[in-house]
C-alpha cells in the first residue's frame, strides 16, 4: 500500500518541476528505470553499434538517472517562486527547461556510461566512440529524438492541463455564483417574505432553488454535459430570478430536440445568461426579456442568448466586476477544446445584447 | 406622524418590510414604495418623507446615489443583502442599516435607533454622524483612490476640441447622460461622470456637494438656507444657485 502510493506520487510529479518532493528517492529511481528499460530494450534490437547490446540498456539507465539528477539540481538551485512560474501550464520556459534537461541528461548519461564501461570492462569505450563516425551520428540522432519527443509530450500535457484548469475555473465560478451573497441572501429573504403571505409561492421558490443547486454536482464532476442538462440548470436559475423580479423579467427557452441531445463542455451557457441578467436586465429600470435559442445548423450547434437590457451602456455603471473574466474563460475553453472551429461572439443590438455560442455539433450516440 | 418611503427592486421584499413595519411601528405611515432608484429619488424630493429605507443595489440610481441626492431632512436606513464595504462604512455613520434577510428583533432595534435620531432632530439638534455619513458615501461611490490630478478638461464641440483649465471651472453638474462643465464665460459638455471627476481632481479645491454637483471652492461666494433649512450655494460669476444635498451640508458648517 505504502509502496504503491509512493510510486503513484512519484509518477504524478515525475513530469513537473517541484521545489519540495515528498516522494522517496527510490520511487523516483524506480519510475525512471521503468521508463528507461523499455527504451533500452528497443534500442537493443535496433542497433548495437558499439560493443554488445547490453550497453544500450545500461546507457539508457544512465541517461534516465542523469536527467533525474540534473532536474533535482535545477530544482534545488532555482528559488521556489521561479519554479512555480516556470511550471505553470502553457509556459514556454517550462518547455525549454524540460528540453534542456533532456538533452544535457542524454549527453551526460552517455558520457557516464562510456566512462563506466571503460572503467568496469577495461575497454576503451571513449576511444571507440570517438573513432566511430556511425556511433556519433547515432548518438546525435538519439539526442534529437529525445528532444523532439520531449517537446511533443510536453505540448500534449500542457493541453490536458489547460483543459482541466479551465474547467475547474468555470466550476469555481459556478460555486461562487451560487454562494454569491447578493444572490443567496436575496433569494432567502424572498422566501422569508413569502412564507406567511403566499406559502405556495414560497414553496415553489425553495423547490426551484433546490433544483438549481442540485443541478450543479453533475456540472462540477464532469467536463462535458448535454445541452438538455445545461438548459435545465439555466431554466431553474431564470425561474428563481423571475419570482424575485416579477414582471421585470420575462424569459423564453427554445431548443430543438436535436440541439437538446448535443454534448458540449459544461458551464459555457450559464455564465452568458448570468451576464444578460446582471449587466443587461437587473440594472435596467423597466427590466426586460431573456431569450435562449439553440439550433443545429450544418453540423454546428448554435446557441443564442439575447436580452433587451442595457447592452453596452451597462459597462459604465455596473458595480459588479468579473464579467470580462467569465467571457475570456469561455473563449479559452472553446479554443483549447475546439481550436478555431468554435467561437463566442457578442453582438450589441439596437436594444440590448446578443451572445452567440457556435461549436461543432456532437451527440452522444 | 412619521412618514417613510421604501425602495427595493424586488417587490416581495418591499412588501415584507412594509408588513413588518406595520406590525412593529403602527404609527409609521408608508407614503411610497419605489421599485428603482430614480423613482425613489423623485418621490423623496416630492413627498419629503422623514425616513427612507433604501436598498443599495437597484436599477437606475443605486441606493448610495439616492442618498447623495437628498436635499431635505429625509434620513436614510440602508437595507441590503450584502455589501461588505457598506457594512463597514455605515457601521457608525448611517442612521442604520439592515441586512436581508433580517429577524424582527433586528428591525425593532433599527426602529428604536431611528426614533431616537428623529427625536433629536425634532429638538433642533443635528444627529451625530452626519459628517461620517457623507464621508462613507463618498468613499463607497468612488473607486479606489487614484492620485492622478487632472489639470485640463477636454470637451468636444462640433469639430473643435476645447481645452479648459481646471482652475477656470466654476462647477461641474451632471444630468442623465452628460456632465456640464461651467466656466465664467461658457458651458461645455463632457462624458466623464461626477464620480470619475472627484477621483481625478484635487479634493481640497473641488467639493462634491450633491450627487450631481462638484464645485470649485475658489468661486464659492456664499451659502443660503431657506425656510425648510435646505442649503443653497452662490457661485461667483454665475447667476443661479446650486443645491446642497443633506449629506454634504455639514461641510459648510465648519467654514
XYZ file of C-alpha atoms in Angstrom:
620
model
C 0.000 0.000 0.000
C 2.699 2.413 1.063
C 4.962 1.357 -1.811
C 2.071 1.775 -4.171
C 1.211 5.278 -3.021
C 4.860 6.375 -3.109
C 5.117 5.159 -6.685
C 1.885 6.905 -7.600
C 3.109 10.124 -6.079
C 6.437 9.826 -7.893
C 4.663 9.137 -11.183
C 2.394 12.137 -10.857
C 5.166 14.559 -10.016
C 7.649 12.984 -12.428
C 6.708 15.374 -15.190
C 6.748 18.615 -13.241
C 9.328 20.788 -11.593
C 8.931 20.907 -7.837
C 10.982 22.505 -5.131
C 9.879 20.051 -2.469
C 9.455 16.403 -3.306
C 7.607 14.327 -0.730
C 8.167 11.051 -2.590
C 11.214 8.942 -1.643
C 14.243 8.853 -3.955
C 13.878 5.124 -4.603
C 10.413 5.719 -6.047
C 11.802 8.346 -8.409
C 14.589 5.962 -9.460
C 12.062 3.173 -9.967
C 9.917 5.340 -12.231
C 12.970 6.499 -14.177
C 14.145 2.887 -14.580
C 10.707 1.731 -15.635
C 10.707 4.352 -18.387
C 14.331 3.812 -19.422
C 14.339 -0.001 -19.648
C 11.753 -0.403 -22.418
C 13.543 2.237 -24.466
C 16.811 0.434 -23.830
C 15.272 -2.886 -24.930
C 14.007 -1.310 -28.109
C 17.436 0.040 -28.860
C 18.987 -3.367 -28.220
C 17.001 -4.674 -31.139
C 17.500 -1.675 -33.363
C 21.241 -1.306 -33.147
C 24.189 -2.295 -31.092
C 26.681 -0.214 -32.932
C 29.080 -0.135 -30.042
C 30.115 -3.122 -28.063
C 27.345 -5.556 -27.331
C 23.652 -4.933 -26.918
C 23.640 -4.743 -23.145
C 25.456 -1.472 -23.467
C 22.323 0.230 -24.832
C 20.309 -0.839 -21.847
C 22.979 0.396 -19.500
C 23.226 3.719 -21.370
C 19.523 4.278 -21.176
C 19.526 3.804 -17.425
C 22.491 6.184 -17.089
C 20.651 8.743 -19.214
C 17.452 8.461 -17.166
C 19.306 8.824 -13.865
C 21.306 11.768 -15.226
C 18.076 13.503 -16.179
C 16.726 12.952 -12.667
C 19.923 14.304 -11.112
C 20.042 17.364 -13.356
C 16.389 18.102 -12.699
C 16.942 17.875 -8.942
C 19.962 20.190 -9.160
C 17.917 22.743 -11.103
C 15.075 22.446 -8.601
C 17.493 22.979 -5.719
C 19.200 25.962 -7.358
C 16.151 27.908 -8.553
C 14.118 29.791 -5.950
C 10.627 28.417 -5.270
C 8.839 31.353 -6.897
C 10.554 30.947 -10.256
C 9.913 27.190 -10.203
C 6.243 27.936 -9.629
C 6.061 30.411 -12.512
C 8.008 28.108 -14.802
C 5.847 25.075 -14.089
C 2.600 26.915 -14.806
C 0.744 25.279 -17.640
C 1.385 26.831 -21.010
C 4.707 28.392 -20.111
C 7.245 28.271 -22.940
C 10.057 28.472 -20.423
C 8.932 25.212 -18.855
C 9.187 23.522 -22.249
C 12.642 24.958 -22.725
C 13.875 23.821 -19.325
C 12.446 20.329 -19.744
C 14.053 20.012 -23.167
C 17.388 21.285 -21.851
C 17.204 18.720 -19.051
C 16.511 16.025 -21.622
C 19.428 16.980 -23.869
C 22.012 17.502 -21.127
C 20.775 14.331 -19.438
C 21.321 12.363 -22.641
C 24.791 13.789 -23.178
C 25.832 13.324 -19.576
C 24.293 9.847 -19.344
C 26.048 8.690 -22.477
C 29.365 10.092 -21.272
C 28.847 8.377 -17.923
C 28.039 5.049 -19.493
C 31.076 5.320 -21.765
C 33.352 6.084 -18.812
C 31.775 3.364 -16.655
C 32.203 0.878 -19.425
C 35.859 1.817 -19.721
C 36.331 1.541 -16.005
C 34.403 -1.673 -15.413
C 35.095 -3.531 -18.640
C 38.607 -2.239 -19.204
C 37.617 -1.465 -22.744
C 38.408 1.910 -24.330
C 34.806 2.892 -24.912
C 35.599 6.591 -25.379
C 38.218 5.819 -27.986
C 35.837 3.521 -29.830
C 33.081 6.137 -29.702
C 35.333 8.910 -30.976
C 36.762 6.747 -33.724
C 33.389 5.503 -34.877
C 31.578 8.053 -37.087
C 28.455 5.927 -37.127
C 28.302 5.762 -33.333
C 28.494 9.553 -33.173
C 25.691 10.029 -35.697
C 23.524 7.514 -33.882
C 24.185 9.383 -30.685
C 23.286 12.718 -32.296
C 20.113 11.220 -33.737
C 19.258 9.842 -30.326
C 19.661 13.273 -28.727
C 17.400 14.775 -31.379
C 14.761 12.105 -30.895
C 14.804 12.614 -27.133
C 14.485 16.392 -27.528
C 11.652 16.225 -30.059
C 9.763 13.507 -28.159
C 10.086 15.561 -25.025
C 8.734 18.637 -26.761
C 5.651 16.859 -28.092
C 4.989 15.040 -24.855
C 5.161 18.356 -23.051
C 2.770 20.015 -25.532
C 0.226 17.214 -25.015
C 0.482 17.512 -21.264
C 0.059 21.275 -21.329
C -3.067 20.933 -23.432
C -4.599 18.482 -20.992
C -3.570 20.598 -18.046
C -5.053 23.696 -19.617
C -8.371 21.996 -20.327
C -8.622 20.736 -16.779
C -7.540 24.060 -15.365
C -10.101 25.991 -17.394
C -12.910 23.618 -16.495
C -12.030 23.963 -12.840
C -12.085 27.716 -13.224
C -15.604 27.556 -14.668
C -16.702 25.215 -11.881
C -15.260 27.531 -9.273
C -17.176 30.355 -10.905
C -20.424 28.387 -10.614
C -19.794 27.742 -6.933
C -19.023 31.399 -6.427
C -22.194 32.424 -8.238
C -24.276 30.120 -6.070
C -22.876 31.405 -2.826
C -22.567 34.977 -4.089
C -24.023 36.833 -1.109
C -26.369 39.068 -3.086
C -27.864 36.096 -4.863
C -28.005 33.806 -1.849
C -29.312 36.255 0.746
C -31.764 37.961 -1.561
C -33.185 34.573 -2.519
C -33.511 33.585 1.130
C -35.028 36.959 2.003
C -37.617 36.409 -0.716
C -38.521 33.000 0.681
C -38.814 34.588 4.129
C -41.062 37.326 2.813
C -43.355 34.861 1.014
C -43.773 32.225 3.728
C -46.652 33.947 5.534
C -48.233 35.838 2.684
C -48.043 33.322 -0.136
C -46.983 29.907 1.144
C -47.364 28.022 -2.167
C -45.130 30.551 -3.875
C -42.557 30.294 -1.073
C -42.589 26.531 -1.534
C -42.177 26.834 -5.296
C -39.270 29.168 -4.762
C -37.494 26.785 -2.389
C -38.024 23.925 -4.827
C -36.663 25.940 -7.737
C -33.674 26.986 -5.683
C -33.061 23.339 -4.778
C -33.250 22.359 -8.468
C -30.653 24.956 -9.287
C -28.319 23.806 -6.539
C -28.895 20.143 -7.324
C -28.011 20.510 -10.973
C -24.551 21.599 -10.036
C -22.911 18.396 -8.670
C -23.077 16.885 -12.160
C -21.754 20.085 -13.625
C -18.924 20.015 -11.118
C -17.960 16.390 -11.637
C -17.882 16.350 -15.399
C -16.243 18.409 -18.071
C -18.882 17.502 -20.680
C -22.640 17.554 -20.439
C -25.688 17.658 -22.687
C -27.441 20.840 -23.683
C -30.614 19.460 -22.050
C -28.843 19.286 -18.674
C -27.291 22.716 -19.109
C -30.642 24.234 -20.017
C -32.363 22.584 -17.044
C -29.953 24.345 -14.740
C -30.265 27.663 -16.553
C -34.043 27.269 -16.536
C -34.231 26.935 -12.771
C -31.879 29.890 -12.367
C -34.158 32.035 -14.520
C -37.344 30.812 -12.803
C -35.856 31.723 -9.466
C -35.000 35.213 -10.620
C -38.402 35.545 -12.226
C -40.092 35.026 -8.860
C -37.828 37.672 -7.387
C -38.037 40.256 -10.139
C -41.666 39.545 -11.059
C -42.784 41.431 -14.164
C -39.314 42.929 -14.622
C -38.072 39.620 -16.021
C -39.530 37.502 -18.816
C -37.693 34.603 -20.376
C -38.057 32.078 -23.127
C -36.058 28.913 -23.803
C -36.380 27.375 -27.227
C -34.237 24.416 -28.295
C -34.788 21.790 -31.000
C -34.707 18.105 -29.970
C -31.536 17.634 -31.951
C -29.895 20.534 -30.125
C -31.014 19.231 -26.724
C -29.147 15.988 -27.369
C -25.868 17.747 -28.146
C -22.877 17.247 -25.902
C -20.851 20.296 -25.010
C -18.421 21.421 -22.305
C -20.207 22.191 -19.033
C -20.954 25.719 -17.872
C -20.467 27.544 -21.166
C -24.068 28.716 -21.308
C -24.813 29.586 -17.674
C -22.322 32.497 -17.426
C -23.798 34.037 -20.588
C -27.266 34.006 -19.055
C -25.943 35.404 -15.783
C -24.304 38.202 -17.763
C -27.542 39.012 -19.552
C -29.286 39.300 -16.188
C -26.636 41.065 -14.168
C -25.382 43.515 -16.760
C -28.380 43.768 -19.043
C -31.646 43.494 -17.122
C -31.042 43.896 -13.397
C -29.671 47.447 -13.777
C -32.401 48.441 -16.258
C -35.319 50.263 -14.627
C -38.070 48.635 -16.671
C -36.365 45.213 -16.803
C -36.872 43.093 -19.898
C -36.639 39.731 -21.609
C -34.017 36.979 -21.996
C -34.350 34.606 -24.897
C -32.266 31.454 -25.342
C -32.427 29.733 -28.725
C -30.493 26.584 -29.649
C -30.422 25.062 -33.137
C -28.295 22.643 -35.117
C -27.367 24.115 -38.491
C -24.987 22.411 -40.950
C -23.373 20.245 -38.298
C -22.916 23.114 -35.893
C -24.644 23.825 -32.626
C -25.622 27.497 -32.388
C -26.805 28.849 -29.050
C -28.044 32.428 -28.893
C -28.616 34.332 -25.673
C -30.456 37.579 -26.354
C -31.562 40.248 -23.937
C -33.133 43.668 -24.378
C -31.264 45.155 -21.437
C -28.767 47.963 -21.136
C -26.297 46.403 -23.588
C -23.050 48.300 -23.912
C -24.271 51.119 -21.675
C -24.152 48.846 -18.632
C -20.355 48.761 -18.501
C -20.301 52.385 -17.418
C -22.368 51.988 -14.326
C -22.151 48.369 -13.307
C -20.851 47.861 -9.806
C -20.176 44.216 -10.480
C -16.861 43.044 -11.761
C -15.612 39.844 -13.263
C -17.784 39.899 -16.357
C -14.817 40.007 -18.715
C -13.204 37.155 -16.812
C -16.164 34.850 -17.373
C -16.203 35.631 -21.102
C -12.483 35.095 -21.511
C -12.771 31.794 -19.653
C -15.434 30.662 -22.139
C -13.266 31.726 -25.082
C -10.188 29.992 -23.696
C -12.075 26.770 -23.123
C -13.553 26.844 -26.616
C -10.114 27.438 -28.051
C -8.432 24.644 -26.109
C -11.241 22.220 -26.805
C -12.130 23.032 -30.438
C -9.327 25.244 -31.758
C -10.589 27.645 -34.391
C -13.825 25.750 -35.080
C -15.795 27.215 -32.161
C -16.477 30.819 -31.271
C -18.260 33.121 -28.865
C -19.461 36.355 -30.454
C -21.030 39.270 -28.618
C -23.196 41.491 -30.763
C -24.584 44.707 -29.310
C -28.125 45.201 -30.593
C -30.133 48.377 -31.064
C -31.534 47.494 -27.640
C -29.607 45.010 -25.550
C -27.064 42.374 -26.407
C -26.851 39.096 -28.226
C -24.286 36.411 -27.435
C -23.762 33.657 -29.991
C -22.014 30.463 -28.999
C -21.203 28.354 -32.017
C -19.495 24.972 -31.814
C -19.199 21.709 -33.743
C -22.279 19.542 -33.138
C -21.533 16.367 -31.248
C -24.089 13.947 -29.869
C -23.535 11.004 -27.547
C -24.994 8.445 -29.966
C -46.768 61.247 12.447
C -43.584 59.889 10.940
C -43.623 59.288 7.190
C -41.411 56.808 5.398
C -40.532 55.595 1.934
C -39.388 52.098 0.950
C -37.238 51.457 -2.108
C -36.447 47.934 -3.286
C -36.444 46.484 -6.785
C -37.736 43.127 -5.504
C -41.444 43.640 -4.754
C -41.807 40.796 -2.239
C -39.061 42.270 -0.127
C -40.548 45.769 -0.174
C -43.950 44.387 0.728
C -42.474 42.311 3.552
C -40.731 45.340 5.048
C -43.991 47.259 4.832
C -45.854 44.443 6.658
C -43.194 44.187 9.338
C -43.172 47.945 9.892
C -46.977 47.973 10.141
C -46.680 45.378 12.881
C -43.786 46.852 14.808
C -44.281 50.576 14.229
C -48.014 51.070 13.554
C -47.805 54.877 13.719
C -45.396 54.940 10.793
C -47.004 55.945 7.516
C -45.527 54.442 4.342
C -46.006 57.178 1.754
C -44.457 55.409 -1.242
C -42.874 52.159 -2.368
C -40.306 52.644 -5.129
C -39.062 49.887 -7.436
C -35.953 51.716 -8.605
C -33.551 54.469 -7.614
C -34.885 57.092 -9.983
C -38.418 56.665 -8.672
C -37.134 56.744 -5.080
C -35.179 59.938 -5.695
C -38.122 61.715 -7.303
C -40.517 60.568 -4.569
C -38.188 61.735 -1.799
C -37.935 65.133 -3.450
C -41.686 65.401 -3.884
C -43.013 63.812 -0.690
C -40.164 64.732 1.673
C -40.611 61.729 3.985
C -38.808 61.709 7.342
C -37.257 58.369 6.600
C -36.193 56.323 3.586
C -35.437 52.593 3.636
C -33.130 52.215 0.635
C -31.943 49.005 -0.969
C -28.389 49.581 -2.187
C -28.360 47.610 -5.436
C -31.219 48.956 -7.515
C -31.732 49.698 -11.195
C -31.343 53.333 -12.200
C -29.689 55.246 -9.392
C -28.386 52.906 -6.711
C -29.229 53.412 -3.034
C -25.997 55.267 -2.314
C -26.630 57.695 -5.146
C -30.187 58.269 -3.990
C -28.833 59.148 -0.529
C -26.338 61.564 -2.086
C -29.124 63.422 -3.820
C -31.313 64.048 -0.769
C -31.616 67.797 -0.144
C -34.265 67.899 2.565
C -34.374 66.313 6.005
C -35.044 62.730 4.940
C -32.902 60.296 6.927
C -31.667 57.042 5.466
C -31.653 53.407 6.573
C -29.904 51.127 4.101
C -31.397 47.705 3.522
C -29.032 45.373 1.711
C -28.423 41.668 1.172
C -24.717 42.100 1.399
C -22.219 44.810 0.857
C -19.065 44.258 2.826
C -17.850 47.809 2.368
C -21.168 49.369 3.076
C -21.498 47.394 6.268
C -18.073 48.549 7.363
C -18.538 52.148 6.383
C -22.034 52.524 7.726
C -21.473 50.692 10.938
C -21.211 54.018 12.710
C -22.104 56.522 10.065
C -25.576 55.759 8.727
C -28.663 56.105 10.797
C -28.724 52.345 10.490
C -28.514 49.500 8.035
C -30.440 46.246 7.804
C -29.039 43.060 6.354
C -31.531 40.974 4.386
C -32.928 38.585 5.467
C -33.431 40.181 8.890
C -35.156 38.976 12.031
C -37.882 41.113 13.524
C -35.888 41.907 16.676
C -33.190 43.397 14.450
C -35.836 45.557 12.816
C -37.070 46.597 16.274
C -33.559 47.807 17.086
C -33.468 49.820 13.886
C -36.828 51.364 14.702
C -35.575 52.405 18.139
C -32.455 53.990 16.708
C -34.468 55.840 14.096
C -36.957 57.114 16.662
C -34.145 58.400 18.862
C -32.452 60.185 15.972
C -35.697 61.739 14.751
C -36.471 62.950 18.282
C -33.045 64.611 18.457
C -33.635 66.229 15.109
C -37.067 67.497 16.177
C -35.439 69.073 19.221
C -33.241 71.062 16.869
C -30.042 69.033 17.230
C -28.194 67.575 14.340
C -27.909 63.873 14.710
C -24.343 62.759 15.309
C -22.555 61.038 12.498
C -23.595 63.308 9.635
C -20.035 64.025 8.614
C -19.095 60.385 8.784
C -22.141 59.518 6.745
C -21.060 61.857 3.950
C -17.509 60.543 4.015
C -18.704 56.980 3.891
C -20.995 57.755 0.979
C -18.185 59.373 -0.896
C -15.800 56.502 -0.296
C -18.370 53.985 -1.409
C -19.322 55.669 -4.634
C -15.711 56.311 -5.557
C -13.420 53.557 -6.596
C -10.018 53.097 -5.005
C -8.228 56.459 -4.859
C -6.268 57.362 -7.962
C -3.693 60.021 -7.152
C -3.618 61.430 -10.700
C -4.586 65.106 -10.673
C -6.410 66.425 -13.667
C -5.231 69.855 -14.863
C -7.222 70.281 -18.057
C -10.633 69.191 -19.260
C -11.061 68.431 -22.952
C -14.531 68.948 -24.347
C -15.548 68.264 -27.926
C -17.902 70.723 -29.613
C -18.663 70.064 -33.264
C -15.320 69.865 -34.998
C -13.460 71.619 -32.173
C -11.987 70.231 -29.003
C -11.800 72.860 -26.261
C -9.148 72.676 -23.630
C -10.353 74.167 -20.340
C -8.027 74.727 -17.399
C -9.469 73.101 -14.284
C -8.867 76.337 -12.372
C -11.313 78.137 -14.708
C -14.155 75.722 -13.953
C -16.821 77.151 -11.618
C -18.542 73.806 -11.148
C -19.470 70.508 -12.780
C -23.069 69.435 -12.943
C -24.312 66.082 -14.225
C -27.578 65.295 -15.926
C -28.740 61.982 -17.406
C -26.020 61.415 -19.965
C -23.578 64.304 -19.857
C -21.682 66.386 -17.388
C -21.829 70.148 -17.861
C -18.543 71.997 -17.353
C -19.417 75.578 -16.325
C -16.873 78.351 -16.679
C -17.491 82.110 -16.239
C -17.950 82.544 -19.978
C -19.348 79.295 -21.360
C -20.530 75.790 -20.699
C -19.267 72.577 -22.262
C -20.494 69.011 -22.283
C -18.274 66.067 -21.418
C -18.938 62.371 -20.888
C -16.863 61.993 -17.725
C -19.089 61.269 -14.718
C -19.039 63.214 -11.448
C -17.629 60.162 -9.673
C -14.763 59.919 -12.147
C -14.081 63.654 -11.792
C -13.962 63.503 -7.982
C -11.361 60.791 -8.331
C -9.178 62.880 -10.611
C -9.491 66.359 -9.113
C -7.861 67.897 -6.049
C -10.278 67.202 -3.143
C -9.105 70.386 -1.381
C -10.213 72.514 -4.306
C -13.216 70.599 -5.638
C -16.005 69.618 -3.269
C -18.858 67.336 -4.086
C -21.976 69.000 -2.692
C -24.592 66.771 -4.307
C -24.806 63.515 -6.234
C -24.750 65.580 -9.406
C -22.627 68.573 -8.443
C -18.948 69.230 -7.894
C -17.945 72.820 -7.136
C -14.663 74.739 -7.326
C -14.233 76.278 -3.855
C -12.302 79.228 -5.304
C -15.533 80.516 -6.802
C -17.807 79.940 -3.834
C -19.435 83.281 -2.929
C -21.693 82.217 -0.064
C -24.445 79.956 1.209
C -28.126 80.453 1.898
C -30.651 78.433 3.925
C -34.325 78.502 3.022
C -37.240 78.246 5.468
C -37.135 74.427 5.246
C -33.431 74.535 6.172
C -32.306 73.397 2.741
C -28.951 74.827 1.737
C -28.063 76.647 -1.495
C -24.694 77.863 -2.786
C -23.992 81.102 -4.626
C -21.152 80.960 -7.156
C -19.105 83.972 -8.345
C -19.854 84.796 -11.956
C -22.916 82.578 -12.101
C -26.496 83.719 -11.757
C -28.398 80.718 -10.415
C -27.847 78.979 -7.093
C -26.708 75.373 -6.607
C -28.389 72.915 -4.258
C -26.553 71.114 -1.483
C -27.553 67.587 -0.586
C -28.260 66.887 3.065
C -25.280 64.568 3.304
C -22.929 67.468 2.491
C -24.441 70.364 4.468
C -22.003 69.706 7.319
C -19.100 70.710 5.037
C -20.248 74.329 5.172
C -20.950 74.446 8.882
C -17.271 74.198 9.707
C -16.392 77.122 7.430
